[in-house]
PDB file of C-alpha atoms and ligand atoms in Angstrom:
ATOM      1  CA  MET R  97       0.357  -0.398  -0.215  1.00 83.00           C
ATOM      2  CA  THR R  98       1.349   3.413  -1.257  1.00 92.00           C
ATOM      3  CA  LYS R  99       1.790   5.873   2.310  1.00 91.00           C
ATOM      4  CA  THR R 100       1.103   9.480   2.483  1.00 91.00           C
ATOM      5  CA  ASP R 101       1.770   9.156   6.678  1.00 93.00           C
ATOM      6  CA  PRO R 102       5.021  12.312   7.133  1.00 94.00           C
ATOM      7  CA  ALA R 103       6.209  10.474  10.134  1.00 96.00           C
ATOM      8  CA  ALA R 104       6.190   7.132   8.140  1.00 97.00           C
ATOM      9  CA  LEU R 105       8.215   8.711   5.738  1.00 97.00           C
ATOM     10  CA  GLU R 106      10.248  10.644   7.306  1.00 97.00           C
ATOM     11  CA  GLY R 107      11.778   7.212   9.269  1.00 97.00           C
ATOM     12  CA  ALA R 108      12.109   6.081   5.277  1.00 97.00           C
ATOM     13  CA  LEU R 109      14.257   8.751   4.754  1.00 98.00           C
ATOM     14  CA  ALA R 110      16.168   8.124   8.205  1.00 97.00           C
ATOM     15  CA  ASP R 111      16.571   3.796   7.619  1.00 97.00           C
ATOM     16  CA  LEU R 112      18.260   5.177   4.799  1.00 97.00           C
ATOM     17  CA  ALA R 113      20.716   7.964   5.434  1.00 97.00           C
ATOM     18  CA  ALA R 114      21.951   5.556   7.963  1.00 96.00           C
ATOM     19  CA  HIS R 115      23.481   3.436   5.450  1.00 96.00           C
ATOM     20  CA  ARG R 116      25.617   3.358   2.732  1.00 97.00           C
ATOM     21  CA  PRO R 117      26.585   3.776   0.054  1.00 98.00           C
ATOM     22  CA  VAL R 118      23.329   5.139  -0.973  1.00 98.00           C
ATOM     23  CA  LEU R 119      21.881   6.516  -4.243  1.00 98.00           C
ATOM     24  CA  VAL R 120      19.696   9.179  -4.843  1.00 98.00           C
ATOM     25  CA  ALA R 121      17.757   8.547  -7.597  1.00 98.00           C
ATOM     26  CA  LEU R 122      15.677  11.017  -9.187  1.00 98.00           C
ATOM     27  CA  ASP R 123      13.082  11.861 -12.049  1.00 98.00           C
ATOM     28  CA  PHE R 124      13.510  15.508 -13.586  1.00 98.00           C
ATOM     29  CA  ASP R 125      10.275  16.762 -15.164  1.00 98.00           C
ATOM     30  CA  GLY R 126       7.608  16.989 -12.477  1.00 98.00           C
ATOM     31  CA  CYS R 127       9.275  16.250  -9.857  1.00 98.00           C
ATOM     32  CA  LEU R 128      12.451  18.597  -9.126  1.00 98.00           C
ATOM     33  CA  ALA R 129      10.616  21.194 -11.745  1.00 98.00           C
ATOM     34  CA  PRO R 130       7.238  21.463 -12.483  1.00 98.00           C
ATOM     35  CA  LEU R 131       5.648  20.963 -14.823  1.00 98.00           C
ATOM     36  CA  VAL R 132       5.050  24.124 -17.699  1.00 97.00           C
ATOM     37  CA  ASP R 133       3.661  24.710 -21.069  1.00 95.00           C
ATOM     38  CA  ASP R 134       7.255  24.707 -22.677  1.00 95.00           C
ATOM     39  CA  PRO R 135       9.278  22.135 -22.208  1.00 95.00           C
ATOM     40  CA  SER R 136      12.580  24.321 -22.579  1.00 95.00           C
ATOM     41  CA  ALA R 137      11.826  26.200 -19.553  1.00 97.00           C
ATOM     42  CA  SER R 138      11.822  24.003 -17.152  1.00 97.00           C
ATOM     43  CA  ARG R 139      13.947  23.784 -14.356  1.00 97.00           C
ATOM     44  CA  MET R 140      14.829  22.292 -10.723  1.00 98.00           C
ATOM     45  CA  LEU R 141      13.287  24.699  -7.439  1.00 98.00           C
ATOM     46  CA  PRO R 142      15.716  26.371  -5.756  1.00 98.00           C
ATOM     47  CA  GLY R 143      15.243  23.483  -3.246  1.00 98.00           C
ATOM     48  CA  ALA R 144      15.683  21.084  -4.452  1.00 98.00           C
ATOM     49  CA  ARG R 145      18.984  22.494  -5.749  1.00 98.00           C
ATOM     50  CA  ASP R 146      20.005  23.097  -2.601  1.00 98.00           C
ATOM     51  CA  ALA R 147      19.672  20.456  -1.329  1.00 98.00           C
ATOM     52  CA  LEU R 148      21.764  18.409  -4.233  1.00 98.00           C
ATOM     53  CA  THR R 149      24.070  21.028  -3.558  1.00 97.00           C
ATOM     54  CA  ARG R 150      24.475  19.790   0.260  1.00 97.00           C
ATOM     55  CA  MET R 151      24.624  15.600  -1.047  1.00 98.00           C
ATOM     56  CA  ALA R 152      27.180  16.393  -4.250  1.00 97.00           C
ATOM     57  CA  PRO R 153      30.366  15.531  -1.747  1.00 97.00           C
ATOM     58  CA  LEU R 154      29.467  13.545  -0.192  1.00 97.00           C
ATOM     59  CA  ALA R 155      29.805  10.847  -3.213  1.00 96.00           C
ATOM     60  CA  PRO R 156      31.042   8.274  -3.301  1.00 94.00           C
ATOM     61  CA  HIS R 157      29.100   6.791  -0.738  1.00 96.00           C
ATOM     62  CA  VAL R 158      25.660   9.421  -1.424  1.00 98.00           C
ATOM     63  CA  GLN R 159      25.914   8.717  -4.644  1.00 98.00           C
ATOM     64  CA  LEU R 160      23.056  11.316  -7.108  1.00 98.00           C
ATOM     65  CA  ALA R 161      21.790  10.345  -9.974  1.00 98.00           C
ATOM     66  CA  LEU R 162      18.966  11.824 -12.535  1.00 98.00           C
ATOM     67  CA  VAL R 163      17.092   9.428 -14.551  1.00 98.00           C
ATOM     68  CA  SER R 164      14.832  11.196 -16.801  1.00 97.00           C
ATOM     69  CA  GLY R 165      12.862  10.457 -20.516  1.00 96.00           C
ATOM     70  CA  ARG R 166      14.362  13.815 -21.369  1.00 96.00           C
ATOM     71  CA  HIS R 167      17.954  13.575 -24.451  1.00 95.00           C
ATOM     72  CA  LEU R 168      21.463  13.715 -22.208  1.00 96.00           C
ATOM     73  CA  ALA R 169      22.407  17.228 -23.227  1.00 96.00           C
ATOM     74  CA  ASP R 170      19.043  18.657 -22.463  1.00 96.00           C
ATOM     75  CA  LEU R 171      18.628  17.508 -19.415  1.00 97.00           C
ATOM     76  CA  ALA R 172      21.704  18.605 -17.740  1.00 97.00           C
ATOM     77  CA  ALA R 173      21.870  22.005 -19.691  1.00 97.00           C
ATOM     78  CA  LEU R 174      18.871  21.719 -17.484  1.00 97.00           C
ATOM     79  CA  ALA R 175      18.469  20.596 -14.626  1.00 98.00           C
ATOM     80  CA  ASP R 176      22.364  22.236 -14.674  1.00 96.00           C
ATOM     81  CA  PRO R 177      22.793  19.325 -12.224  1.00 97.00           C
ATOM     82  CA  PRO R 178      26.132  19.497  -8.654  1.00 98.00           C
ATOM     83  CA  LEU R 179      28.875  18.178 -10.365  1.00 98.00           C
ATOM     84  CA  GLY R 180      29.663  14.654  -9.807  1.00 98.00           C
ATOM     85  CA  THR R 181      25.445  14.247 -10.630  1.00 98.00           C
ATOM     86  CA  TRP R 182      24.925  10.300 -12.757  1.00 98.00           C
ATOM     87  CA  LEU R 183      22.659  11.122 -15.463  1.00 98.00           C
ATOM     88  CA  VAL R 184      20.363   8.314 -17.469  1.00 97.00           C
ATOM     89  CA  GLY R 185      19.230   9.957 -20.494  1.00 96.00           C
ATOM     90  CA  SER R 186      16.214   9.358 -23.088  1.00 95.00           C
ATOM     91  CA  HIS R 187      14.434   6.657 -20.772  1.00 94.00           C
ATOM     92  CA  GLY R 188      17.256   4.857 -20.000  1.00 93.00           C
ATOM     93  CA  ALA R 189      18.940   4.600 -23.793  1.00 93.00           C
ATOM     94  CA  GLU R 190      21.509   7.352 -22.922  1.00 95.00           C
ATOM     95  CA  THR R 191      23.961   7.565 -19.910  1.00 96.00           C
ATOM     96  CA  GLY R 192      26.810  10.293 -18.942  1.00 97.00           C
ATOM     97  CA  GLU R 193      27.788  12.440 -15.684  1.00 98.00           C
ATOM     98  CA  VAL R 194      28.363  15.857 -15.367  1.00 98.00           C
ATOM     99  CA  GLY R 195      32.365  15.916 -15.261  1.00 97.00           C
ATOM    100  CA  PRO R 196      33.965  18.820 -14.660  1.00 96.00           C
ATOM    101  CA  ASP R 197      34.281  20.105 -18.483  1.00 95.00           C
ATOM    102  CA  GLY R 198      30.715  19.357 -19.005  1.00 95.00           C
ATOM    103  CA  LEU R 199      28.627  17.248 -19.145  1.00 97.00           C
ATOM    104  CA  VAL R 200      29.903  12.886 -20.620  1.00 97.00           C
ATOM    105  CA  THR R 201      28.512  11.026 -22.028  1.00 95.00           C
ATOM    106  CA  VAL R 202      28.497   7.095 -23.330  1.00 91.00           C
ATOM    107  CA  PRO R 203      28.844   6.970 -27.302  1.00 88.00           C
ATOM    108  CA  PHE R 204      25.993   5.778 -29.131  1.00 83.00           C
ATOM    109  CA  ASP R 205      24.693   5.016 -32.256  1.00 88.00           C
ATOM    110  CA  LEU R 206      21.027   3.506 -33.577  1.00 94.00           C
ATOM    111  CA  ALA R 207      21.635   1.324 -36.499  1.00 95.00           C
ATOM    112  CA  PRO R 208      20.788   2.484 -39.362  1.00 96.00           C
ATOM    113  CA  ASP R 209      17.314   1.008 -39.178  1.00 97.00           C
ATOM    114  CA  ASP R 210      16.491   2.601 -36.290  1.00 97.00           C
ATOM    115  CA  ALA R 211      17.584   6.220 -37.876  1.00 97.00           C
ATOM    116  CA  GLU R 212      15.269   5.621 -40.924  1.00 98.00           C
ATOM    117  CA  THR R 213      12.222   4.608 -38.313  1.00 98.00           C
ATOM    118  CA  ARG R 214      12.831   7.444 -36.751  1.00 98.00           C
ATOM    119  CA  ARG R 215      13.165   9.620 -39.702  1.00 98.00           C
ATOM    120  CA  SER R 216       9.308   8.332 -40.693  1.00 98.00           C
ATOM    121  CA  LEU R 217       7.865   8.573 -36.537  1.00 98.00           C
ATOM    122  CA  ILE R 218       9.496  12.195 -36.200  1.00 98.00           C
ATOM    123  CA  ALA R 219       7.615  12.715 -39.984  1.00 98.00           C
ATOM    124  CA  GLY R 220       4.530  11.660 -38.627  1.00 98.00           C
ATOM    125  CA  PHE R 221       3.892  12.867 -36.060  1.00 98.00           C
ATOM    126  CA  GLU R 222       4.924  16.588 -37.332  1.00 98.00           C
ATOM    127  CA  GLU R 223       2.244  15.635 -39.430  1.00 98.00           C
ATOM    128  CA  ILE R 224      -0.687  14.941 -36.832  1.00 98.00           C
ATOM    129  CA  ALA R 225       0.768  17.820 -34.669  1.00 98.00           C
ATOM    130  CA  ALA R 226       0.609  20.704 -37.534  1.00 98.00           C
ATOM    131  CA  GLU R 227      -2.922  20.136 -38.313  1.00 98.00           C
ATOM    132  CA  TYR R 228      -4.291  20.911 -34.020  1.00 98.00           C
ATOM    133  CA  ASP R 229      -3.386  24.449 -32.041  1.00 98.00           C
ATOM    134  CA  GLY R 230      -1.151  24.014 -29.449  1.00 97.00           C
ATOM    135  CA  ALA R 231       0.465  20.768 -30.284  1.00 98.00           C
ATOM    136  CA  HIS R 232       4.278  20.517 -31.386  1.00 98.00           C
ATOM    137  CA  VAL R 233       7.202  17.660 -31.411  1.00 98.00           C
ATOM    138  CA  GLU R 234      10.051  16.564 -29.701  1.00 97.00           C
ATOM    139  CA  THR R 235      13.308  14.947 -31.018  1.00 97.00           C
ATOM    140  CA  LYS R 236      15.456  12.446 -28.911  1.00 95.00           C
ATOM    141  CA  PRO R 237      18.650  10.905 -30.350  1.00 94.00           C
ATOM    142  CA  THR R 238      16.214   8.003 -30.013  1.00 96.00           C
ATOM    143  CA  ALA R 239      12.591   8.794 -29.190  1.00 97.00           C
ATOM    144  CA  ALA R 240       9.958  11.392 -30.598  1.00 98.00           C
ATOM    145  CA  VAL R 241       7.558  12.611 -28.535  1.00 98.00           C
ATOM    146  CA  LEU R 242       4.120  14.514 -29.848  1.00 98.00           C
ATOM    147  CA  HIS R 243       3.096  17.472 -27.106  1.00 98.00           C
ATOM    148  CA  THR R 244      -0.729  18.087 -25.890  1.00 98.00           C
ATOM    149  CA  ARG R 245       0.174  20.737 -23.058  1.00 97.00           C
ATOM    150  CA  ARG R 246      -1.310  23.431 -24.907  1.00 97.00           C
ATOM    151  CA  ALA R 247      -4.195  22.165 -27.533  1.00 98.00           C
ATOM    152  CA  THR R 248      -7.669  21.725 -26.551  1.00 98.00           C
ATOM    153  CA  ARG R 249      -9.025  18.199 -24.584  1.00 97.00           C
ATOM    154  CA  GLY R 250     -10.321  16.338 -27.518  1.00 98.00           C
ATOM    155  CA  ASP R 251      -7.586  18.174 -30.575  1.00 98.00           C
ATOM    156  CA  ALA R 252      -5.065  16.504 -27.566  1.00 98.00           C
ATOM    157  CA  GLU R 253      -7.021  12.923 -27.388  1.00 98.00           C
ATOM    158  CA  ASP R 254      -7.199  13.248 -30.933  1.00 98.00           C
ATOM    159  CA  ALA R 255      -4.164  13.623 -31.700  1.00 98.00           C
ATOM    160  CA  ASP R 256      -2.747  11.150 -29.415  1.00 98.00           C
ATOM    161  CA  ARG R 257      -4.889   8.623 -31.090  1.00 98.00           C
ATOM    162  CA  ARG R 258      -2.799   9.492 -34.409  1.00 98.00           C
ATOM    163  CA  ALA R 259       0.214   9.457 -33.073  1.00 98.00           C
ATOM    164  CA  ASP R 260      -0.300   5.819 -31.084  1.00 98.00           C
ATOM    165  CA  ALA R 261      -0.906   4.822 -35.164  1.00 98.00           C
ATOM    166  CA  VAL R 262       1.989   6.484 -36.865  1.00 98.00           C
ATOM    167  CA  ALA R 263       3.988   4.722 -33.964  1.00 98.00           C
ATOM    168  CA  GLU R 264       2.319   0.766 -34.543  1.00 98.00           C
ATOM    169  CA  SER R 265       2.080   1.014 -37.729  1.00 98.00           C
ATOM    170  CA  LEU R 266       6.248   1.286 -37.500  1.00 98.00           C
ATOM    171  CA  GLY R 267       5.867  -1.922 -34.875  1.00 98.00           C
ATOM    172  CA  LEU R 268       7.121   0.720 -32.056  1.00 98.00           C
ATOM    173  CA  SER R 269       5.191   0.955 -28.475  1.00 96.00           C
ATOM    174  CA  PRO R 270       4.393   4.448 -28.118  1.00 97.00           C
ATOM    175  CA  MET R 271       4.167   4.852 -24.261  1.00 95.00           C
ATOM    176  CA  HIS R 272       1.203   8.214 -22.732  1.00 95.00           C
ATOM    177  CA  GLY R 273       3.475   9.642 -20.672  1.00 94.00           C
ATOM    178  CA  LYS R 274       1.509  13.829 -18.931  1.00 96.00           C
ATOM    179  CA  ASP R 275      -0.058  15.558 -22.169  1.00 97.00           C
ATOM    180  CA  VAL R 276       2.013  12.920 -23.848  1.00 97.00           C
ATOM    181  CA  VAL R 277       2.335  10.532 -25.981  1.00 98.00           C
ATOM    182  CA  GLU R 278       6.500   9.600 -26.997  1.00 97.00           C
ATOM    183  CA  THR R 279       7.751   6.261 -28.921  1.00 97.00           C
ATOM    184  CA  SER R 280      11.118   5.245 -28.551  1.00 97.00           C
ATOM    185  CA  VAL R 281      13.210   3.351 -31.612  1.00 97.00           C
ATOM    186  CA  VAL R 282      14.896   1.293 -29.107  1.00 95.00           C
ATOM    187  CA  GLU R 283      14.037  -0.564 -26.117  1.00 90.00           C
ATOM    188  CA  THR R 284      14.076   1.875 -23.421  1.00 86.00           C
ATOM    189  CA  SER R 285      13.767   1.396 -19.127  1.00 89.00           C
ATOM    190  CA  LYS R 286      14.313   3.323 -16.127  1.00 94.00           C
ATOM    191  CA  GLY R 287      13.994   0.043 -14.186  1.00 94.00           C
ATOM    192  CA  GLU R 288      16.865  -1.067 -16.665  1.00 93.00           C
ATOM    193  CA  GLY R 289      18.798   2.163 -15.825  1.00 94.00           C
ATOM    194  CA  LEU R 290      18.450   2.254 -12.173  1.00 96.00           C
ATOM    195  CA  GLU R 291      19.909  -1.384 -12.049  1.00 95.00           C
ATOM    196  CA  ALA R 292      23.000   0.002 -13.958  1.00 95.00           C
ATOM    197  CA  LEU R 293      22.794   3.005 -11.273  1.00 97.00           C
ATOM    198  CA  ARG R 294      23.148  -0.123  -8.750  1.00 97.00           C
ATOM    199  CA  ALA R 295      25.810  -1.433 -10.423  1.00 96.00           C
ATOM    200  CA  ARG R 296      27.911   1.285 -10.280  1.00 97.00           C
ATOM    201  CA  LEU R 297      27.811   2.499  -7.759  1.00 98.00           C
ATOM    202  CA  ALA R 298      28.382  -0.722  -5.855  1.00 98.00           C
ATOM    203  CA  GLU R 299      31.249  -1.218  -8.328  1.00 97.00           C
ATOM    204  CA  ALA R 300      32.715   2.571  -6.927  1.00 97.00           C
ATOM    205  CA  CYS R 301      32.352   1.082  -3.028  1.00 97.00           C
ATOM    206  CA  ASP R 302      33.360  -2.388  -3.485  1.00 97.00           C
ATOM    207  CA  VAL R 303      30.322  -3.934  -1.924  1.00 98.00           C
ATOM    208  CA  GLY R 304      27.710  -5.941  -3.588  1.00 97.00           C
ATOM    209  CA  PRO R 305      24.145  -4.810  -5.372  1.00 96.00           C
ATOM    210  CA  ALA R 306      21.863  -6.112  -2.230  1.00 96.00           C
ATOM    211  CA  ASN R 307      24.744  -3.436  -0.496  1.00 97.00           C
ATOM    212  CA  VAL R 308      23.860  -0.371  -1.655  1.00 98.00           C
ATOM    213  CA  ARG R 309      20.085   1.337  -1.221  1.00 98.00           C
ATOM    214  CA  VAL R 310      19.060   2.848  -3.718  1.00 98.00           C
ATOM    215  CA  LEU R 311      16.009   5.976  -3.650  1.00 98.00           C
ATOM    216  CA  TYR R 312      13.951   6.867  -6.828  1.00 98.00           C
ATOM    217  CA  ALA R 313      11.373   9.669  -7.180  1.00 98.00           C
ATOM    218  CA  GLY R 314       9.016  10.139 -10.048  1.00 98.00           C
ATOM    219  CA  ASP R 315       4.911  11.684 -10.662  1.00 98.00           C
ATOM    220  CA  ASP R 316       4.685   9.813 -14.351  1.00 95.00           C
ATOM    221  CA  THR R 317       4.026   6.248 -15.941  1.00 93.00           C
ATOM    222  CA  THR R 318       7.042   6.143 -17.481  1.00 92.00           C
ATOM    223  CA  ASP R 319       8.255   5.717 -14.117  1.00 96.00           C
ATOM    224  CA  GLU R 320       6.384   2.853 -12.774  1.00 95.00           C
ATOM    225  CA  ARG R 321       8.654   0.691 -14.897  1.00 91.00           C
ATOM    226  CA  ALA R 322      11.322   1.647 -12.327  1.00 95.00           C
ATOM    227  CA  PHE R 323       8.683   1.283  -8.996  1.00 96.00           C
ATOM    228  CA  SER R 324       7.769  -2.112 -10.349  1.00 94.00           C
ATOM    229  CA  ARG R 325      10.550  -3.397 -11.492  1.00 93.00           C
ATOM    230  CA  PRO R 326      11.700  -6.104  -8.573  1.00 91.00           C
ATOM    231  CA  GLY R 327      15.381  -5.159  -7.149  1.00 89.00           C
ATOM    232  CA  ALA R 328      15.608  -1.990  -9.058  1.00 92.00           C
ATOM    233  CA  VAL R 329      14.259   0.695  -5.893  1.00 96.00           C
ATOM    234  CA  ASP R 330      14.305   0.189  -2.211  1.00 97.00           C
ATOM    235  CA  LEU R 331      12.785   3.658  -0.968  1.00 98.00           C
ATOM    236  CA  ALA R 332      10.121   4.985  -3.771  1.00 98.00           C
ATOM    237  CA  ILE R 333       8.735   7.750  -3.577  1.00 98.00           C
ATOM    238  CA  LYS R 334       5.779   8.585  -6.364  1.00 98.00           C
ATOM    239  CA  VAL R 335       4.875  12.764  -6.876  1.00 98.00           C
ATOM    240  CA  GLY R 336       1.025  13.765  -7.260  1.00 98.00           C
ATOM    241  CA  ASP R 337      -1.171  11.507  -7.851  1.00 96.00           C
ATOM    242  CA  GLY R 338      -2.226   8.353 -10.370  1.00 95.00           C
ATOM    243  CA  GLU R 339      -1.952   4.770  -9.857  1.00 95.00           C
ATOM    244  CA  THR R 340       1.421   3.650  -7.900  1.00 97.00           C
ATOM    245  CA  ALA R 341       4.255   1.247  -7.398  1.00 97.00           C
ATOM    246  CA  ALA R 342       5.691   3.179  -5.044  1.00 98.00           C
ATOM    247  CA  SER R 343       5.652   2.209  -1.416  1.00 96.00           C
ATOM    248  CA  PHE R 344       5.469   6.176  -0.207  1.00 98.00           C
ATOM    249  CA  ARG R 345       3.553   8.702  -1.982  1.00 98.00           C
ATOM    250  CA  VAL R 346       4.121  13.106  -1.958  1.00 98.00           C
ATOM    251  CA  SER R 347       2.100  15.862  -3.114  1.00 98.00           C
ATOM    252  CA  SER R 348       4.404  17.886  -5.829  1.00 98.00           C
ATOM    253  CA  PRO R 349       8.126  18.811  -6.596  1.00 98.00           C
ATOM    254  CA  GLN R 350       8.272  21.100  -3.396  1.00 98.00           C
ATOM    255  CA  ALA R 351       7.390  17.791  -1.182  1.00 98.00           C
ATOM    256  CA  VAL R 352       9.997  16.634  -3.218  1.00 98.00           C
ATOM    257  CA  ALA R 353      12.475  19.022  -2.531  1.00 98.00           C
ATOM    258  CA  ASP R 354      11.887  19.462   1.093  1.00 98.00           C
ATOM    259  CA  LEU R 355      12.303  15.908   1.451  1.00 98.00           C
ATOM    260  CA  LEU R 356      15.515  15.493  -0.033  1.00 98.00           C
ATOM    261  CA  GLY R 357      16.731  18.871   2.271  1.00 98.00           C
ATOM    262  CA  ARG R 358      15.686  16.626   5.844  1.00 97.00           C
ATOM    263  CA  LEU R 359      17.830  13.566   3.929  1.00 98.00           C
ATOM    264  CA  ALA R 360      20.944  16.042   3.117  1.00 98.00           C
ATOM    265  CA  THR R 361      20.281  16.682   6.408  1.00 97.00           C
ATOM    266  CA  HIS R 362      19.911  12.658   8.123  1.00 96.00           C
ATOM    267  CA  LEU R 363      22.970  12.148   5.476  1.00 95.00           C
ATOM    268  CA  SER R 364      24.744  14.874   6.184  1.00 88.00           C
ATOM    269  CA  VAL R 365      25.703  13.426  10.594  1.00 68.00           C
TER     270      VAL R 365
HETATM  271  O1  LIG W 147      11.644  11.629 -17.078  1.00 72.65           O
HETATM  272  P1  LIG W 147      11.185  13.063 -17.085  1.00 72.65           P
HETATM  273  O2  LIG W 147      12.046  13.983 -16.292  1.00 72.65           O
HETATM  274  O3  LIG W 147       9.590  12.993 -15.659  1.00 72.65           O
HETATM  275  O4  LIG W 147      10.444  13.205 -18.515  1.00 72.65           O
HETATM  276  C1  LIG W 147       9.262  12.893 -18.739  1.00 72.65           C
HETATM  277  C2  LIG W 147       8.895  13.592 -20.245  1.00 72.65           C
HETATM  278  O5  LIG W 147       9.541  15.635 -18.834  1.00 72.65           O
HETATM  279  C3  LIG W 147       8.862  16.167 -20.546  1.00 72.65           C
HETATM  280  O6  LIG W 147       7.605  17.004 -21.021  1.00 72.65           O
HETATM  281  C4  LIG W 147       7.218  16.650 -19.711  1.00 72.65           C
HETATM  282  O7  LIG W 147       7.213  17.832 -18.700  1.00 72.65           O
HETATM  283  C5  LIG W 147       6.989  19.123 -19.803  1.00 72.65           C
HETATM  284  C6  LIG W 147       7.950  20.265 -19.208  1.00 72.65           C
HETATM  285  O8  LIG W 147       7.060  20.625 -18.177  1.00 72.65           O
HETATM  286  C7  LIG W 147       5.756  19.816 -20.190  1.00 72.65           C
HETATM  287  O9  LIG W 147       5.263  20.615 -21.374  1.00 72.65           O
HETATM  288  C8  LIG W 147       5.028  18.272 -20.660  1.00 72.65           C
HETATM  289  O10 LIG W 147       3.556  17.791 -21.172  1.00 72.65           O
HETATM  290  C9  LIG W 147       5.484  17.205 -19.844  1.00 72.65           C
HETATM  291  O11 LIG W 147       5.319  15.408 -20.602  1.00 72.65           O
HETATM  292  C10 LIG W 147       9.354  16.166 -21.295  1.00 72.65           C
HETATM  293  O12 LIG W 147      10.028  17.441 -22.527  1.00 72.65           O
HETATM  294  C11 LIG W 147       9.335  14.831 -22.753  1.00 72.65           C
HETATM  295  O13 LIG W 147      11.195  14.919 -23.191  1.00 72.65           O
HETATM  296  C12 LIG W 147      10.573  13.817 -21.592  1.00 72.65           C
HETATM  297  O14 LIG W 147       9.790  12.436 -21.794  1.00 72.65           O
END
């Protein structure tokens, strides 16, 4: 059952903070940054930034990570996380970290067939977006996203149905996020991304993966792939309304900023 009791969450944060190593992994949009109409205007709340800045020097035994659907370069630019933060972008398809000279990415290439499929997907989504006021397309190295936050509800439903049909005609599985239909040409999962981070931190601290404790907070349906993956997350926190497999729920990005501040205090003592 998902708990909303502040005292229970406080106890879970204190338990987590008593352990080492700890991975503090966070979704970006709707979790660290409030949702806004223009995706390029998303920014982390100041309280969340302060908390991450306090935790960053505790690495490697306390490791920060952002695990997002965003293209990695956008994520790094918009979130501007502290030095040493590990990054997972495009729902798990991209990885990198914040190095002393900026973003360091693990390069990847799409297979020629996938690149061709991506071009067709983008063209199909752009054709749809052109027909609805308030719809637009965001492109990523592995995916296309049809945004409908500024469209009327009727138009959004119509555009979403058409986007699903385009994706399915290309043999792809559309994902439905908040006012978006997102489709990747490669298999992605935030759960797998988190498991890889757990293994990486275990290796860095010379312990077994089961000895790493992982906190993950997120607001969207795609975060459920992390919450529900067995062994991926130890302390799962859903942000906002909606069905969830997470063990805790908080109301908003501001509540996330507040809990991160309390976690930083628990971890620093
Ligand atoms: O995994 P996340 O970090 O939560 O990224 C998920 C998607 O976030 C962005 O879209 C969402 O936020 C936008 C800005 O607040 C909002 O306009 C949109 O309606 C939301 O769905 C981003 O644009 C997508 O690429 C991410 O996949």
